[in-house]
Amino acid sequence: GNTKMQAITRNRCVCPNIDNKATRLMTSAYTTVLLPFVYLIIFIVGFPANVLAFWVLIRKNKMTSSTTFLISLTVADILLILMLPFKIAYHFSGNNWIFGEHMCRLVTASFYGNMYASILCLMCISIDRYIALVHPFASKVLRSQKIACYGCLVLWVAVIGSMIPFYMINQTHNITTMTITTCHDALPSNDQAFLFPYVITIFVVGFTLPSCVTLFCYGSVLRTLIRNKKKYLFAVKITALMLVMFIVCFAPSNIILVFHYSDKSGHEKKDYLYYIHTLSLSVSSFNSCLDPFIYYYVSDEPQELTSVTLSTTPFVIPAHC
């Protein structure tokens, strides 16, 4: 009990030795050049795009439930992107964290938290579209801005609460053989074991369930439009797009996260998983760049092109649908 409390309250954990493979990994061009370069691109593209998207959304004359969820999604993207300069500096400096233990905990929790906030916001948007088009009569009651605001409030409270475990353990560790301090890269096995049940839970609640709900909603919308002989090209595009986004951006990072925190892997396998884990996290960050732009390129109608250039959902169907 005392050992665990000391691990929680100490500012830093000293790890005097790491093996040669881990040393090569921490000093490789992959972690000190490629990863920060990827994050730098995401920051340069994603920050102005999302700030502009946020500005356009809040200036809309009529705030709807969809707009409320889109603003929440944009906020999640902006908050995630604001964490990237710290990760960029960390990796460019040879994986040496200079911002302190508490800032490392904040960046780690914010990075994961905003990723799951994005997933949940996308789920809320899909539910909003589902109610509007599959249950149009109920939409007048259920699709109010007030309900959307309450939904966003619950979403953010849940996300912030779910990140508490990252604050409960030390995230920085002094590697004396390399004279560096890592951030969330060299967790002791007891800390990994402590986080593993949490990782499993958040994998189910924060990724698997929202993914199923999102794909179900867009699939139901597509079936409804086909059955009613309405134009469904946009529905096909958004369904395919959501499938790609969840498979490419979110699935790898969440699946690898489970294996990364599992104690069943050997050291060689863990080294291999570290490469995939860090790569998958950088890929998941690309979602924050795609949100403001990607729907522009799947729109065909000039009027819709104008209305969703900076929106994160192209699925704008006339009210009579």
Short mmCIF file of C-alpha atoms in Angstrom, two decimals, residues 39-40 43 79-89:
data_model
loop_
_atom_site.label_atom_id
_atom_site.label_comp_id
_atom_site.label_asym_id
_atom_site.label_seq_id
_atom_site.Cartn_x
_atom_site.Cartn_y
_atom_site.Cartn_z
CA TYR A 39 2.61 15.95 -35.37
CA LEU A 40 3.99 19.21 -36.77
CA PHE A 43 -0.65 21.13 -36.05
CA LEU A 79 -7.84 21.02 -27.61
CA LEU A 80 -6.10 17.94 -29.00
CA ILE A 81 -4.09 20.04 -31.45
CA LEU A 82 -3.02 22.43 -28.67
CA MET A 83 -1.32 19.49 -26.95
CA LEU A 84 0.80 18.69 -30.00
CA PRO A 85 3.51 21.37 -29.52
CA PHE A 86 4.47 19.69 -26.25
CA LYS A 87 4.73 16.29 -27.96
CA ILE A 88 6.66 17.86 -30.85
CA ALA A 89 9.19 19.47 -28.48
#
